[in-house]
């Protein structure tokens, strides 16, 4: 129980620090003259980042178990089926647990 409490406090502190960084970076006033005159990135940088984001979301979606809340089972877990049938013994699907989700 002590480890869970420590992890919960640590992740809350991490979330608060991340929100501080986001608010100072994007919601704060410019701190220098060059920051005040900064431009948006050109499309040659934005388009590759969008493409990478799409592939990152797709790769993250590949291992979502069927019993995951709301989005589990929307897309079949083809990765588990493909890897499972290529092994000598097919592994069982790991049951979903709320504790990692709640502490992240």
Short mmCIF file of N, CA and C in Angstrom, two decimals:
data_model
loop_
_atom_site.label_atom_id
_atom_site.label_comp_id
_atom_site.label_asym_id
_atom_site.label_seq_id
_atom_site.Cartn_x
_atom_site.Cartn_y
_atom_site.Cartn_z
N UNK A 1 0.83 -1.20 0.00
CA UNK A 1 0.00 0.00 0.00
C UNK A 1 0.87 1.25 0.00
N UNK A 2 2.03 1.19 0.66
CA UNK A 2 2.91 2.34 0.72
C UNK A 2 3.46 2.71 -0.65
N UNK A 3 3.78 1.67 -1.45
CA UNK A 3 4.30 1.94 -2.80
C UNK A 3 3.24 2.60 -3.68
N UNK A 4 1.99 2.14 -3.56
CA UNK A 4 0.92 2.73 -4.35
C UNK A 4 0.70 4.20 -3.97
N UNK A 5 0.78 4.50 -2.69
CA UNK A 5 0.63 5.88 -2.23
C UNK A 5 1.78 6.74 -2.75
N UNK A 6 3.00 6.21 -2.68
CA UNK A 6 4.16 6.95 -3.18
C UNK A 6 4.04 7.23 -4.67
N UNK A 7 3.64 6.22 -5.44
CA UNK A 7 3.48 6.38 -6.89
C UNK A 7 2.37 7.37 -7.20
N UNK A 8 1.30 7.33 -6.46
CA UNK A 8 0.19 8.26 -6.69
C UNK A 8 0.61 9.70 -6.42
N UNK A 9 1.33 9.92 -5.34
CA UNK A 9 1.79 11.28 -5.01
C UNK A 9 2.80 11.74 -6.06
N UNK A 10 3.71 10.85 -6.46
CA UNK A 10 4.73 11.20 -7.44
C UNK A 10 4.10 11.56 -8.79
N UNK A 11 3.12 10.77 -9.22
CA UNK A 11 2.49 11.05 -10.51
C UNK A 11 1.66 12.33 -10.45
N UNK A 12 1.05 12.64 -9.31
CA UNK A 12 0.32 13.91 -9.17
C UNK A 12 1.29 15.08 -9.25
N UNK A 13 2.44 14.95 -8.59
CA UNK A 13 3.45 16.01 -8.63
C UNK A 13 3.97 16.19 -10.05
N UNK A 14 4.17 15.11 -10.75
CA UNK A 14 4.63 15.16 -12.14
C UNK A 14 3.60 15.87 -13.02
N UNK A 15 2.32 15.56 -12.81
CA UNK A 15 1.26 16.21 -13.57
C UNK A 15 1.19 17.70 -13.31
N UNK A 16 1.36 18.10 -12.05
CA UNK A 16 1.35 19.53 -11.72
C UNK A 16 2.53 20.25 -12.36
N UNK A 17 3.71 19.64 -12.34
CA UNK A 17 4.88 20.26 -12.95
C UNK A 17 4.72 20.36 -14.46
N UNK A 18 4.15 19.33 -15.07
CA UNK A 18 3.91 19.37 -16.51
C UNK A 18 2.93 20.48 -16.86
N UNK A 19 1.88 20.66 -16.06
CA UNK A 19 0.92 21.74 -16.31
C UNK A 19 1.59 23.10 -16.14
N UNK A 20 2.51 23.21 -15.21
CA UNK A 20 3.26 24.46 -15.02
C UNK A 20 4.09 24.77 -16.26
N UNK A 21 4.76 23.76 -16.81
CA UNK A 21 5.55 23.96 -18.02
C UNK A 21 4.68 24.38 -19.19
N UNK A 22 3.55 23.73 -19.36
CA UNK A 22 2.65 24.07 -20.47
C UNK A 22 2.13 25.49 -20.32
N UNK A 23 1.73 25.86 -19.11
CA UNK A 23 1.18 27.21 -18.93
C UNK A 23 2.26 28.28 -19.10
N UNK A 24 3.49 28.03 -18.66
CA UNK A 24 4.55 29.01 -18.87
C UNK A 24 4.94 29.12 -20.34
N UNK A 25 4.91 28.01 -21.05
CA UNK A 25 5.33 28.01 -22.45
C UNK A 25 4.27 28.60 -23.37
N UNK A 26 3.03 28.16 -23.22
CA UNK A 26 2.01 28.52 -24.20
C UNK A 26 1.04 29.60 -23.72
N UNK A 27 0.87 29.76 -22.43
CA UNK A 27 -0.12 30.71 -21.93
C UNK A 27 0.49 31.96 -21.33
N UNK A 28 1.79 31.97 -21.12
CA UNK A 28 2.45 33.11 -20.50
C UNK A 28 2.82 34.19 -21.50
N UNK A 29 3.28 35.29 -20.99
CA UNK A 29 3.74 36.40 -21.82
C UNK A 29 5.15 36.09 -22.33
N UNK A 30 5.52 36.63 -23.50
CA UNK A 30 6.89 36.44 -23.99
C UNK A 30 7.90 37.08 -23.03
N UNK A 31 9.02 36.40 -22.81
CA UNK A 31 10.01 36.88 -21.85
C UNK A 31 11.18 37.60 -22.51
N UNK A 32 11.22 37.60 -23.85
CA UNK A 32 12.29 38.31 -24.56
C UNK A 32 11.72 38.89 -25.85
N UNK A 33 12.52 39.77 -26.47
CA UNK A 33 12.06 40.37 -27.72
C UNK A 33 11.98 39.33 -28.84
N UNK A 34 12.94 38.41 -28.88
CA UNK A 34 12.90 37.39 -29.92
C UNK A 34 11.72 36.44 -29.74
N UNK A 35 11.33 36.17 -28.50
CA UNK A 35 10.16 35.33 -28.25
C UNK A 35 8.88 36.03 -28.67
N UNK A 36 8.84 37.35 -28.52
CA UNK A 36 7.66 38.11 -28.91
C UNK A 36 7.48 38.10 -30.42
N UNK A 37 8.55 37.98 -31.19
CA UNK A 37 8.48 38.02 -32.65
C UNK A 37 8.61 36.63 -33.28
N UNK A 38 8.43 35.58 -32.50
CA UNK A 38 8.56 34.21 -33.02
C UNK A 38 7.42 33.91 -34.00
N UNK A 39 7.72 33.13 -35.03
CA UNK A 39 6.73 32.75 -36.04
C UNK A 39 6.35 31.29 -35.86
N UNK A 40 5.22 30.93 -36.46
CA UNK A 40 4.82 29.53 -36.49
C UNK A 40 5.76 28.75 -37.40
N UNK A 41 5.85 27.45 -37.17
CA UNK A 41 6.72 26.63 -38.01
C UNK A 41 6.12 26.49 -39.41
N UNK A 42 6.96 26.33 -40.43
CA UNK A 42 6.43 26.17 -41.79
C UNK A 42 5.80 24.78 -41.96
N UNK A 43 5.05 24.62 -43.05
CA UNK A 43 4.35 23.35 -43.30
C UNK A 43 5.33 22.20 -43.49
N UNK A 44 6.57 22.51 -43.87
CA UNK A 44 7.55 21.44 -44.07
C UNK A 44 7.95 20.78 -42.76
N UNK A 45 7.68 21.42 -41.65
CA UNK A 45 7.91 20.79 -40.34
C UNK A 45 6.61 20.24 -39.76
N UNK A 46 5.49 20.90 -40.03
CA UNK A 46 4.23 20.51 -39.43
C UNK A 46 3.68 19.22 -40.04
N UNK A 47 3.73 19.07 -41.34
CA UNK A 47 3.17 17.88 -42.00
C UNK A 47 3.87 16.60 -41.56
N UNK A 48 5.20 16.52 -41.53
CA UNK A 48 5.82 15.29 -41.04
C UNK A 48 5.46 14.96 -39.58
N UNK A 49 5.29 15.99 -38.75
CA UNK A 49 4.89 15.73 -37.37
C UNK A 49 3.48 15.17 -37.29
N UNK A 50 2.59 15.66 -38.14
CA UNK A 50 1.22 15.13 -38.17
C UNK A 50 1.24 13.67 -38.62
N UNK A 51 2.04 13.36 -39.64
CA UNK A 51 2.14 11.98 -40.13
C UNK A 51 2.70 11.06 -39.04
N UNK A 52 3.73 11.50 -38.35
CA UNK A 52 4.28 10.71 -37.24
C UNK A 52 3.26 10.52 -36.12
N UNK A 53 2.46 11.54 -35.84
CA UNK A 53 1.44 11.42 -34.80
C UNK A 53 0.39 10.38 -35.17
N UNK A 54 -0.02 10.35 -36.43
CA UNK A 54 -1.00 9.36 -36.88
C UNK A 54 -0.45 7.95 -36.70
N UNK A 55 0.80 7.73 -37.11
CA UNK A 55 1.40 6.40 -36.95
C UNK A 55 1.62 6.05 -35.48
N UNK A 56 1.93 7.03 -34.64
CA UNK A 56 2.11 6.76 -33.20
C UNK A 56 0.80 6.34 -32.56
N UNK A 57 -0.29 7.00 -32.94
CA UNK A 57 -1.61 6.62 -32.40
C UNK A 57 -1.98 5.22 -32.88
N UNK A 58 -1.71 4.93 -34.16
CA UNK A 58 -2.00 3.60 -34.68
C UNK A 58 -1.19 2.52 -34.00
N UNK A 59 0.08 2.78 -33.73
CA UNK A 59 0.92 1.79 -33.05
C UNK A 59 0.48 1.60 -31.60
N UNK A 60 0.04 2.66 -30.96
CA UNK A 60 -0.45 2.54 -29.59
C UNK A 60 -1.77 1.80 -29.51
N UNK A 61 -2.58 1.91 -30.56
CA UNK A 61 -3.89 1.26 -30.57
C UNK A 61 -3.76 -0.25 -30.78
N UNK A 62 -2.65 -0.72 -31.31
CA UNK A 62 -2.51 -2.13 -31.69
C UNK A 62 -2.61 -3.09 -30.51
N UNK A 63 -2.21 -2.69 -29.32
CA UNK A 63 -2.20 -3.63 -28.21
C UNK A 63 -3.28 -3.41 -27.17
N UNK A 64 -4.32 -2.65 -27.47
CA UNK A 64 -5.38 -2.40 -26.49
C UNK A 64 -6.22 -3.66 -26.31
N UNK A 65 -6.35 -4.16 -25.08
CA UNK A 65 -7.13 -5.39 -24.86
C UNK A 65 -8.62 -5.17 -25.07
N UNK A 66 -9.34 -6.27 -25.28
CA UNK A 66 -10.78 -6.21 -25.55
C UNK A 66 -11.58 -5.61 -24.39
N UNK A 67 -11.16 -5.85 -23.16
CA UNK A 67 -11.94 -5.38 -22.02
C UNK A 67 -11.51 -4.01 -21.51
N UNK A 68 -10.74 -3.25 -22.30
CA UNK A 68 -10.36 -1.89 -21.92
C UNK A 68 -11.60 -1.01 -21.99
N UNK A 69 -11.83 -0.12 -21.00
CA UNK A 69 -13.06 0.69 -20.99
C UNK A 69 -13.18 1.59 -22.22
N UNK A 70 -14.36 1.68 -22.75
CA UNK A 70 -14.78 2.54 -23.86
C UNK A 70 -14.17 2.17 -25.21
N UNK A 71 -12.86 2.04 -25.34
CA UNK A 71 -12.27 1.85 -26.66
C UNK A 71 -11.79 0.43 -26.91
N UNK A 72 -11.85 -0.43 -25.92
CA UNK A 72 -11.43 -1.81 -26.11
C UNK A 72 -12.43 -2.57 -26.96
N UNK A 73 -11.95 -3.29 -27.95
CA UNK A 73 -12.83 -4.05 -28.83
C UNK A 73 -13.36 -3.25 -30.01
N UNK A 74 -13.09 -1.94 -30.07
CA UNK A 74 -13.52 -1.15 -31.23
C UNK A 74 -12.78 -1.63 -32.47
N UNK A 75 -11.49 -1.80 -32.32
CA UNK A 75 -10.67 -2.38 -33.38
C UNK A 75 -10.14 -3.70 -32.84
N UNK A 76 -10.28 -4.80 -33.59
CA UNK A 76 -9.79 -6.08 -33.08
C UNK A 76 -8.28 -6.04 -32.78
N UNK A 77 -7.87 -6.78 -31.78
CA UNK A 77 -6.47 -6.81 -31.39
C UNK A 77 -5.72 -7.78 -32.31
N UNK A 78 -5.50 -7.36 -33.55
CA UNK A 78 -4.87 -8.21 -34.56
C UNK A 78 -3.42 -8.53 -34.20
N UNK A 79 -2.76 -7.63 -33.47
CA UNK A 79 -1.36 -7.86 -33.11
C UNK A 79 -1.24 -9.07 -32.18
N UNK A 80 -2.13 -9.17 -31.19
CA UNK A 80 -2.11 -10.30 -30.27
C UNK A 80 -2.41 -11.61 -31.02
N UNK A 81 -3.37 -11.56 -31.93
CA UNK A 81 -3.71 -12.76 -32.70
C UNK A 81 -2.55 -13.18 -33.61
N UNK A 82 -1.92 -12.22 -34.24
CA UNK A 82 -0.81 -12.53 -35.17
C UNK A 82 0.38 -13.14 -34.41
N UNK A 83 0.79 -12.48 -33.34
CA UNK A 83 1.94 -12.97 -32.58
C UNK A 83 1.59 -14.25 -31.84
N UNK A 84 0.37 -14.31 -31.29
CA UNK A 84 -0.04 -15.49 -30.53
C UNK A 84 -0.06 -16.76 -31.37
N UNK A 85 -0.49 -16.66 -32.62
CA UNK A 85 -0.58 -17.85 -33.48
C UNK A 85 0.75 -18.20 -34.12
N UNK A 86 1.73 -17.31 -34.04
CA UNK A 86 3.04 -17.65 -34.58
C UNK A 86 3.91 -18.37 -33.55
N UNK A 87 3.46 -18.42 -32.29
CA UNK A 87 4.20 -19.11 -31.24
C UNK A 87 3.74 -20.57 -31.13
N UNK A 88 4.49 -21.37 -30.43
CA UNK A 88 4.10 -22.77 -30.23
C UNK A 88 2.83 -22.84 -29.38
N UNK A 89 2.79 -22.07 -28.30
CA UNK A 89 1.60 -21.98 -27.45
C UNK A 89 1.08 -20.56 -27.50
N UNK A 90 -0.20 -20.39 -27.77
CA UNK A 90 -0.79 -19.06 -27.82
C UNK A 90 -0.95 -18.52 -26.39
N UNK A 91 -0.42 -17.33 -26.10
CA UNK A 91 -0.55 -16.78 -24.74
C UNK A 91 -1.97 -16.27 -24.49
N UNK A 92 -2.36 -16.29 -23.23
CA UNK A 92 -3.67 -15.76 -22.88
C UNK A 92 -3.61 -14.23 -22.85
N UNK A 93 -4.75 -13.61 -23.08
CA UNK A 93 -4.82 -12.16 -23.02
C UNK A 93 -4.74 -11.73 -21.56
N UNK A 94 -3.96 -10.70 -21.29
CA UNK A 94 -3.84 -10.18 -19.93
C UNK A 94 -5.10 -9.42 -19.57
N UNK A 95 -5.65 -9.68 -18.39
CA UNK A 95 -6.85 -8.99 -17.95
C UNK A 95 -6.55 -7.53 -17.66
N UNK A 96 -7.50 -6.67 -17.98
CA UNK A 96 -7.32 -5.24 -17.74
C UNK A 96 -7.34 -4.95 -16.25
N UNK A 97 -6.46 -4.02 -15.81
CA UNK A 97 -6.37 -3.63 -14.42
C UNK A 97 -6.42 -2.10 -14.36
N UNK A 98 -7.26 -1.55 -13.50
CA UNK A 98 -7.44 -0.10 -13.41
C UNK A 98 -6.28 0.62 -12.71
N UNK A 99 -5.50 -0.07 -11.88
CA UNK A 99 -4.48 0.60 -11.06
C UNK A 99 -3.43 1.33 -11.92
N UNK A 100 -2.85 0.72 -12.96
CA UNK A 100 -1.90 1.50 -13.77
C UNK A 100 -2.54 2.70 -14.46
N UNK A 101 -3.80 2.55 -14.87
CA UNK A 101 -4.49 3.65 -15.52
C UNK A 101 -4.75 4.80 -14.54
N UNK A 102 -5.11 4.48 -13.32
CA UNK A 102 -5.40 5.52 -12.33
C UNK A 102 -4.16 6.22 -11.81
N UNK A 103 -3.01 5.55 -11.85
CA UNK A 103 -1.79 6.20 -11.33
C UNK A 103 -0.95 6.83 -12.41
N UNK A 104 -1.42 6.81 -13.65
CA UNK A 104 -0.63 7.45 -14.72
C UNK A 104 -1.16 8.81 -15.07
#
